[in-house]
Amino acid sequence: MNPYKIVIIEDEELIREELKTLLVNAGYTVDCIINFEETINYIKLTSPDLILLDVNLPGQDGYRLCSTIRTFSTTPILFITGRNTTMDELQALTLGGDDYITKPYNIPILLARINLLLRRGMAEQTSTIEYKRIQLNVIAGTLATNGKEIELTKTELKIMYYLFKHTGAIVSRIDLVEYLWDNEIHIDDNTLSVNIMRIREKLQALGVVDFIQTKRGMGYKI
Amino acid sequence: MKFSDYMKDNQITLLICFSGSLFFSILLFFWGISLSEIILLWICFAIIVSFTMFGYFRKQQKRIQYLLEALDSLDKKYLITEIADKPETEIEKIYFRLLKTALKSMTDEVSEVRRLNVEYKDFIEQWIHEIKVPITGIQLLCENNKTEIMRKIITQTELIEQDIERVLFYARLGSVEKDYLIKEISLKRCVMEVLSQNKQFLIQSRVCVHTDSISDSVFSDSKWLCFIINQIILNSIKYCSDKPPVIEIKSQDMKDYVTLFITDNGIGIKPSEVNRVFDKGFVGSNGRMGRKSTGIGLYLCDQLCLKLGIGINIESKFGCYTTVLLHFPKSNHLNI
């Protein structure tokens, strides 16, 4: 996978560094600008794929910087700011910004917006994942083994997808719940247990036993 | 001004006229003028006095009538001294000057208070933007070093954020009309945003949210709408019962408007209190049961809905459920 290069223009050191860590963990190449007088030259030189731009910067504010960048580049610009009046939003968008997110930002939303701007599709385009001779078809939403097939509900599919992505590792319940919440399924711990139980029943119908192991006090593992 | 009031004001003058004429008629009587002639004089005098007084009364009444009408036609009553005709009599001039000075000093006072108020509001807004920087820092730190403790810290910061947001929106309440952008927004997206804003807090509260039947989109301002939905959801969790909290959010197209239902399985609201929950500072029996109610959340919602043209009402069965309904008007001329 070709890593996208993101430039962070933010004057708060801690936020800059943490944002960098976050984006590096998410699989991007990240550059930070420390000397703000050189911003323009730097961007000209490196031509990044995306710019995260803070509005309150020393010297020149983000809006002006944005319109300067727009004179020579069409790189997507995502504004990050503490101000959230409609005027700010309008200004950001009319000056050539592509999107606008307010502090304190919600991290999944931030990542989703970045993804959207980089026009990266859904995580991967493979439709089936196989593990221990069980196939998970993400598009059809089914589990199959030995020629037999069974349908999953939306929630069950997401759970299975997450487990298939973390094969061999123990997935804690809270991680699983959080993942589901990030994917528009808002369930609690108990409902998760119910869903896992249903998946196990379905697996049993396929003739598979003990595919999902419960690690007491830790979580699930496949 | 009634004639009797006028007479009352002028009773001293009348008394002096009467006693004067009585004195003179006694004098004239002793000088040998006959009674019939004196009565004639009395009648003449009475006619003169009543005509003069009535004339004055008419004049004054006209003037007062004019002033009252001028006042009535004014939107800002304190501008009366600028609008009214110049005073004619000396005494009126003095009153006029008095009124003018008093109003002037009042407007000065008001504008001073207004200036302070604006300054204070600006300060609050500024402060809120500044406090957001360290909060963002905390959030990122927690996200990058996720552990059990960090999750709890995120929960707490989410709560702090809620409260800060509330301050900001309260400060801005007076100027909603200057700060909104009406466009077509998807209710689902709005609800999702609210849920993910409070993700940790909601997960920690072990709440289940059903959002499958939200499909409509409405014309509104997403920022304010998110704030309203947020307040409602937080309330649902605050007033949950012993049962595991479940929130059901759905939307329905009602032909002329779209309604968003937010139903919880919480403790509900007593029938006697349902109509008062939108009042500022209303706490109610639920709030007094140690649930840290401030009586501000729903008041803000109500005010915002009023300004955004959204209908809001509550249905509840005590001990069973509470549903908050938001009605978004549909307007044909928006579908160009």
Short mmCIF file of C-alpha atoms in Angstrom, two decimals, chain B residues 13-333:
data_model
loop_
_atom_site.label_atom_id
_atom_site.label_comp_id
_atom_site.label_asym_id
_atom_site.label_seq_id
_atom_site.Cartn_x
_atom_site.Cartn_y
_atom_site.Cartn_z
CA THR B 13 -58.31 78.19 41.88
CA LEU B 14 -62.05 77.56 42.00
CA LEU B 15 -62.12 78.06 45.73
CA ILE B 16 -60.26 81.36 45.45
CA CYS B 17 -62.64 82.54 42.71
CA PHE B 18 -65.63 81.56 44.80
CA SER B 19 -64.43 83.09 48.06
CA GLY B 20 -63.21 86.20 46.21
CA SER B 21 -66.55 86.77 44.57
CA LEU B 22 -68.31 86.08 47.86
CA PHE B 23 -66.15 88.70 49.56
CA PHE B 24 -66.81 91.25 46.81
CA SER B 25 -70.53 90.58 46.73
CA ILE B 26 -70.72 91.22 50.50
CA LEU B 27 -68.76 94.42 49.98
CA LEU B 28 -71.07 95.48 47.11
CA PHE B 29 -74.12 94.58 49.21
CA PHE B 30 -73.00 96.93 51.97
CA TRP B 31 -72.40 99.66 49.40
CA GLY B 32 -76.06 99.39 48.61
CA ILE B 33 -76.16 97.38 45.39
CA SER B 34 -79.30 95.32 45.11
CA LEU B 35 -79.41 91.57 45.40
CA SER B 36 -80.69 91.01 41.86
CA GLU B 37 -77.78 92.98 40.41
CA ILE B 38 -75.37 90.99 42.48
CA ILE B 39 -76.90 87.74 41.19
CA LEU B 40 -76.48 89.02 37.65
CA LEU B 41 -72.82 89.74 38.37
CA TRP B 42 -72.45 86.22 39.80
CA ILE B 43 -73.87 84.67 36.69
CA CYS B 44 -71.59 86.71 34.43
CA PHE B 45 -68.57 85.82 36.52
CA ALA B 46 -69.50 82.14 36.61
CA ILE B 47 -69.81 82.10 32.83
CA ILE B 48 -66.42 83.75 32.37
CA VAL B 49 -64.70 81.38 34.82
CA SER B 50 -66.25 78.23 33.40
CA PHE B 51 -65.49 79.22 29.82
CA THR B 52 -61.85 79.96 30.60
CA MET B 53 -61.42 76.79 32.58
CA PHE B 54 -63.14 74.66 30.00
CA GLY B 55 -60.98 76.19 27.28
CA TYR B 56 -57.85 75.36 29.19
CA PHE B 57 -59.13 71.88 29.81
CA ARG B 58 -59.75 71.29 26.10
CA LYS B 59 -56.31 72.51 25.24
CA GLN B 60 -54.60 70.36 27.82
CA GLN B 61 -56.65 67.34 26.87
CA LYS B 62 -55.70 67.73 23.24
CA ARG B 63 -52.04 68.00 24.12
CA ILE B 64 -52.15 64.93 26.34
CA GLN B 65 -54.07 63.01 23.73
CA TYR B 66 -51.42 63.88 21.18
CA LEU B 67 -48.57 62.79 23.46
CA LEU B 68 -50.25 59.50 24.32
CA GLU B 69 -50.85 58.71 20.67
CA ALA B 70 -47.27 59.53 19.81
CA LEU B 71 -46.12 57.23 22.57
CA ASP B 72 -48.39 54.50 21.36
CA SER B 73 -47.11 54.62 17.83
CA LEU B 74 -43.53 54.27 19.02
CA ASP B 75 -41.77 50.95 19.10
CA LYS B 76 -39.08 52.17 21.45
CA LYS B 77 -40.98 54.24 23.99
CA TYR B 78 -37.93 56.02 25.28
CA LEU B 79 -37.65 57.95 22.05
CA ILE B 80 -40.78 59.97 22.88
CA THR B 81 -38.81 63.14 23.58
CA GLU B 82 -37.26 62.99 20.13
CA ILE B 83 -40.60 62.51 18.40
CA ALA B 84 -42.96 64.84 20.25
CA ASP B 85 -43.53 68.48 19.17
CA LYS B 86 -41.61 71.15 20.98
CA PRO B 87 -43.19 72.12 24.30
CA GLU B 88 -45.15 75.36 24.40
CA THR B 89 -45.69 76.44 27.98
CA GLU B 90 -42.87 77.16 30.39
CA ILE B 91 -43.87 74.42 32.83
CA GLU B 92 -44.08 71.91 30.00
CA LYS B 93 -40.62 72.94 28.83
CA ILE B 94 -39.25 72.15 32.26
CA TYR B 95 -40.95 68.75 32.36
CA PHE B 96 -39.72 68.06 28.88
CA ARG B 97 -36.14 68.86 29.81
CA LEU B 98 -36.46 66.70 32.91
CA LEU B 99 -37.72 63.76 30.92
CA LYS B 100 -35.02 64.16 28.33
CA THR B 101 -32.24 64.21 30.91
CA ALA B 102 -33.64 61.21 32.73
CA LEU B 103 -33.97 59.17 29.54
CA LYS B 104 -30.54 60.17 28.41
CA SER B 105 -28.95 59.01 31.62
CA MET B 106 -30.93 55.78 31.41
CA THR B 107 -29.79 55.03 27.88
CA ASP B 108 -26.21 55.75 28.92
CA GLU B 109 -26.58 53.30 31.75
CA VAL B 110 -28.12 50.67 29.48
CA SER B 111 -25.46 50.98 26.82
CA GLU B 112 -22.75 50.74 29.45
CA VAL B 113 -24.28 47.52 30.78
CA ARG B 114 -24.70 46.25 27.25
CA ARG B 115 -21.06 46.94 26.47
CA LEU B 116 -19.96 45.07 29.59
CA ASN B 117 -22.23 42.21 28.65
CA VAL B 118 -20.78 41.93 25.17
CA GLU B 119 -17.28 42.10 26.56
CA TYR B 120 -18.08 39.35 29.02
CA LYS B 121 -19.60 37.19 26.33
CA ASP B 122 -16.60 37.67 24.10
CA PHE B 123 -14.37 36.71 26.96
CA ILE B 124 -16.36 33.54 27.58
CA GLU B 125 -16.23 32.57 23.94
CA GLN B 126 -12.53 33.27 23.79
CA TRP B 127 -11.96 31.23 26.91
CA ILE B 128 -13.92 28.32 25.52
CA HIS B 129 -11.80 28.26 22.40
CA GLU B 130 -8.69 28.28 24.52
CA ILE B 131 -9.80 25.51 26.86
CA LYS B 132 -10.47 23.33 23.86
CA VAL B 133 -6.78 23.13 23.04
CA PRO B 134 -5.70 21.26 26.19
CA ILE B 135 -8.82 19.07 25.99
CA THR B 136 -7.85 18.06 22.48
CA GLY B 137 -4.39 17.33 23.82
CA ILE B 138 -5.77 15.06 26.53
CA GLN B 139 -7.97 13.25 24.03
CA LEU B 140 -5.14 12.57 21.65
CA LEU B 141 -2.86 11.43 24.47
CA CYS B 142 -5.50 9.00 25.67
CA GLU B 143 -6.24 7.73 22.20
CA ASN B 144 -2.57 7.03 21.55
CA ASN B 145 -2.04 5.22 24.84
CA LYS B 146 -5.25 3.32 25.24
CA THR B 147 -5.61 1.55 28.56
CA GLU B 148 -8.43 1.06 31.02
CA ILE B 149 -7.46 4.24 32.88
CA MET B 150 -7.20 6.25 29.69
CA ARG B 151 -10.70 5.16 28.70
CA LYS B 152 -11.98 6.50 31.98
CA ILE B 153 -10.10 9.74 31.43
CA ILE B 154 -11.67 10.10 27.99
CA THR B 155 -15.08 9.58 29.58
CA GLN B 156 -14.38 12.40 31.97
CA THR B 157 -13.11 14.70 29.25
CA GLU B 158 -16.23 13.97 27.25
CA LEU B 159 -18.25 15.18 30.22
CA ILE B 160 -16.11 18.30 30.56
CA GLU B 161 -16.60 18.94 26.88
CA GLN B 162 -20.36 18.64 27.31
CA ASP B 163 -20.40 21.26 29.99
CA ILE B 164 -18.17 23.60 28.05
CA GLU B 165 -20.32 23.23 25.01
CA ARG B 166 -23.32 24.12 27.11
CA VAL B 167 -21.69 27.31 28.34
CA LEU B 168 -20.83 28.27 24.79
CA PHE B 169 -24.32 27.69 23.55
CA TYR B 170 -25.85 29.52 26.46
CA ALA B 171 -23.62 32.49 25.76
CA ARG B 172 -24.65 32.43 22.13
CA LEU B 173 -28.33 31.90 22.71
CA GLY B 174 -29.07 35.58 22.20
CA SER B 175 -27.51 35.60 18.77
CA VAL B 176 -28.66 32.37 17.18
CA GLU B 177 -30.00 34.36 14.27
CA LYS B 178 -26.50 35.57 13.47
CA ASP B 179 -24.91 32.19 13.60
CA TYR B 180 -26.67 29.51 11.68
CA LEU B 181 -26.53 27.90 8.30
CA ILE B 182 -29.70 26.14 7.19
CA LYS B 183 -29.11 23.34 4.76
CA GLU B 184 -30.40 19.88 4.11
CA ILE B 185 -28.93 17.60 6.73
CA SER B 186 -29.37 13.93 7.32
CA LEU B 187 -30.84 13.18 10.71
CA LYS B 188 -28.91 9.95 10.80
CA ARG B 189 -25.60 11.71 10.34
CA CYS B 190 -26.46 14.18 13.06
CA VAL B 191 -27.39 11.45 15.53
CA MET B 192 -24.26 9.47 14.66
CA GLU B 193 -22.13 12.50 15.31
CA VAL B 194 -23.66 13.01 18.73
CA LEU B 195 -23.22 9.35 19.60
CA SER B 196 -19.61 9.28 18.60
CA GLN B 197 -18.94 12.51 20.48
CA ASN B 198 -19.94 10.76 23.66
CA LYS B 199 -18.76 7.31 22.72
CA GLN B 200 -16.77 6.51 25.82
CA PHE B 201 -19.30 7.97 28.19
CA LEU B 202 -22.13 6.06 26.56
CA ILE B 203 -20.22 2.79 26.47
CA GLN B 204 -19.32 3.19 30.12
CA SER B 205 -22.98 3.82 30.89
CA ARG B 206 -23.72 0.47 29.20
CA VAL B 207 -26.33 1.96 27.00
CA CYS B 208 -27.78 0.44 23.85
CA VAL B 209 -28.90 2.79 21.10
CA HIS B 210 -31.11 1.67 18.24
CA THR B 211 -30.69 3.90 15.26
CA ASP B 212 -31.80 1.73 12.38
CA SER B 213 -34.98 3.58 11.58
CA ILE B 214 -33.60 7.05 11.10
CA SER B 215 -33.77 7.84 7.43
CA ASP B 216 -35.19 11.28 6.77
CA SER B 217 -33.35 14.45 6.15
CA VAL B 218 -34.45 17.89 7.25
CA PHE B 219 -33.57 21.51 6.69
CA SER B 220 -31.84 22.89 9.73
CA ASP B 221 -28.53 23.94 11.20
CA SER B 222 -26.48 20.89 12.03
CA LYS B 223 -24.43 22.43 14.83
CA TRP B 224 -27.41 23.57 16.84
CA LEU B 225 -29.40 20.45 16.08
CA CYS B 226 -26.54 18.26 17.29
CA PHE B 227 -26.47 20.26 20.49
CA ILE B 228 -30.20 19.71 21.04
CA ILE B 229 -30.02 15.97 20.37
CA ASN B 230 -26.99 15.74 22.61
CA GLN B 231 -28.82 17.33 25.54
CA ILE B 232 -31.74 14.97 25.09
CA ILE B 233 -29.56 11.85 24.97
CA LEU B 234 -27.58 12.94 28.00
CA ASN B 235 -30.82 13.47 29.87
CA SER B 236 -31.96 9.98 28.91
CA ILE B 237 -28.88 8.54 30.52
CA LYS B 238 -29.01 10.79 33.54
CA TYR B 239 -32.54 9.67 34.31
CA CYS B 240 -32.20 5.99 33.56
CA SER B 241 -33.88 3.40 35.74
CA ASP B 242 -32.45 0.17 37.15
CA LYS B 243 -33.02 -1.56 33.84
CA PRO B 244 -30.15 -1.48 31.34
CA PRO B 245 -30.63 1.77 29.45
CA VAL B 246 -31.94 1.46 25.91
CA ILE B 247 -32.46 4.48 23.70
CA GLU B 248 -34.53 4.16 20.59
CA ILE B 249 -34.15 6.87 17.99
CA LYS B 250 -36.33 6.91 14.91
CA SER B 251 -37.65 9.35 12.40
CA GLN B 252 -40.97 9.44 10.65
CA ASP B 253 -42.33 11.44 7.77
CA MET B 254 -45.64 13.01 8.83
CA LYS B 255 -46.45 14.63 5.46
CA ASP B 256 -46.20 18.24 6.57
CA TYR B 257 -43.29 17.67 8.86
CA VAL B 258 -40.67 15.14 9.86
CA THR B 259 -40.61 13.94 13.43
CA LEU B 260 -37.62 12.57 15.28
CA PHE B 261 -38.51 10.37 18.26
CA ILE B 262 -35.97 9.82 21.01
CA THR B 263 -37.34 7.29 23.46
CA ASP B 264 -35.64 5.90 26.54
CA ASN B 265 -36.69 3.34 29.10
CA GLY B 266 -35.79 5.57 32.04
CA ILE B 267 -37.67 6.66 35.12
CA GLY B 268 -40.02 8.92 33.19
CA ILE B 269 -41.57 12.18 34.28
CA LYS B 270 -44.55 12.65 36.56
CA PRO B 271 -47.66 13.81 34.67
CA SER B 272 -47.82 16.92 36.85
CA GLU B 273 -44.33 17.93 35.81
CA VAL B 274 -44.30 17.12 32.10
CA ASN B 275 -45.38 20.60 31.11
CA ARG B 276 -42.79 22.31 33.22
CA VAL B 277 -39.59 20.53 32.18
CA PHE B 278 -38.77 23.22 29.63
CA ASP B 279 -38.89 25.99 32.24
CA LYS B 280 -35.61 27.58 33.14
CA GLY B 281 -34.29 26.27 36.40
CA PHE B 282 -37.02 23.64 36.78
CA VAL B 283 -35.59 20.67 38.62
CA GLY B 284 -38.59 18.55 39.52
CA SER B 285 -38.81 15.55 41.75
CA ASN B 286 -36.46 13.51 39.55
CA GLY B 287 -33.81 16.17 39.72
CA ARG B 288 -34.03 16.40 43.47
CA MET B 289 -33.32 12.70 43.86
CA GLY B 290 -29.63 13.46 43.74
CA ARG B 291 -29.21 13.40 40.01
CA LYS B 292 -27.44 16.72 39.72
CA SER B 293 -30.07 18.41 37.68
CA THR B 294 -29.48 22.02 36.71
CA GLY B 295 -32.72 22.78 34.95
CA ILE B 296 -30.83 24.35 32.09
CA GLY B 297 -30.47 21.60 29.48
CA LEU B 298 -34.06 21.32 28.33
CA TYR B 299 -34.59 25.05 28.72
CA LEU B 300 -31.77 25.61 26.23
CA CYS B 301 -33.27 23.00 23.91
CA ASP B 302 -36.64 24.67 24.02
CA GLN B 303 -35.20 28.12 23.34
CA LEU B 304 -33.09 26.84 20.47
CA CYS B 305 -35.99 24.95 18.95
CA LEU B 306 -38.03 28.12 19.12
CA LYS B 307 -35.37 30.01 17.25
CA LEU B 308 -34.81 27.30 14.69
CA GLY B 309 -38.51 26.74 14.11
CA ILE B 310 -38.45 23.18 15.39
CA GLY B 311 -41.37 21.92 17.45
CA ILE B 312 -40.41 20.10 20.63
CA ASN B 313 -42.56 18.22 23.10
CA ILE B 314 -42.31 15.41 25.58
CA GLU B 315 -44.43 12.36 26.19
CA SER B 316 -43.79 10.26 29.23
CA LYS B 317 -45.18 7.60 31.46
CA PHE B 318 -43.82 7.76 34.96
CA GLY B 319 -41.59 4.82 35.71
CA CYS B 320 -41.78 3.59 32.15
CA TYR B 321 -40.40 5.76 29.40
CA THR B 322 -39.81 9.26 28.14
CA THR B 323 -40.07 10.29 24.51
CA VAL B 324 -38.82 13.59 23.23
CA LEU B 325 -40.32 14.51 19.87
CA LEU B 326 -38.71 16.99 17.54
CA HIS B 327 -40.88 18.20 14.66
CA PHE B 328 -39.10 19.65 11.67
CA PRO B 329 -41.30 21.61 9.32
CA LYS B 330 -41.14 20.72 5.66
CA SER B 331 -41.18 23.59 3.31
CA ASN B 332 -42.01 23.19 -0.33
CA HIS B 333 -40.15 26.24 -1.48
#
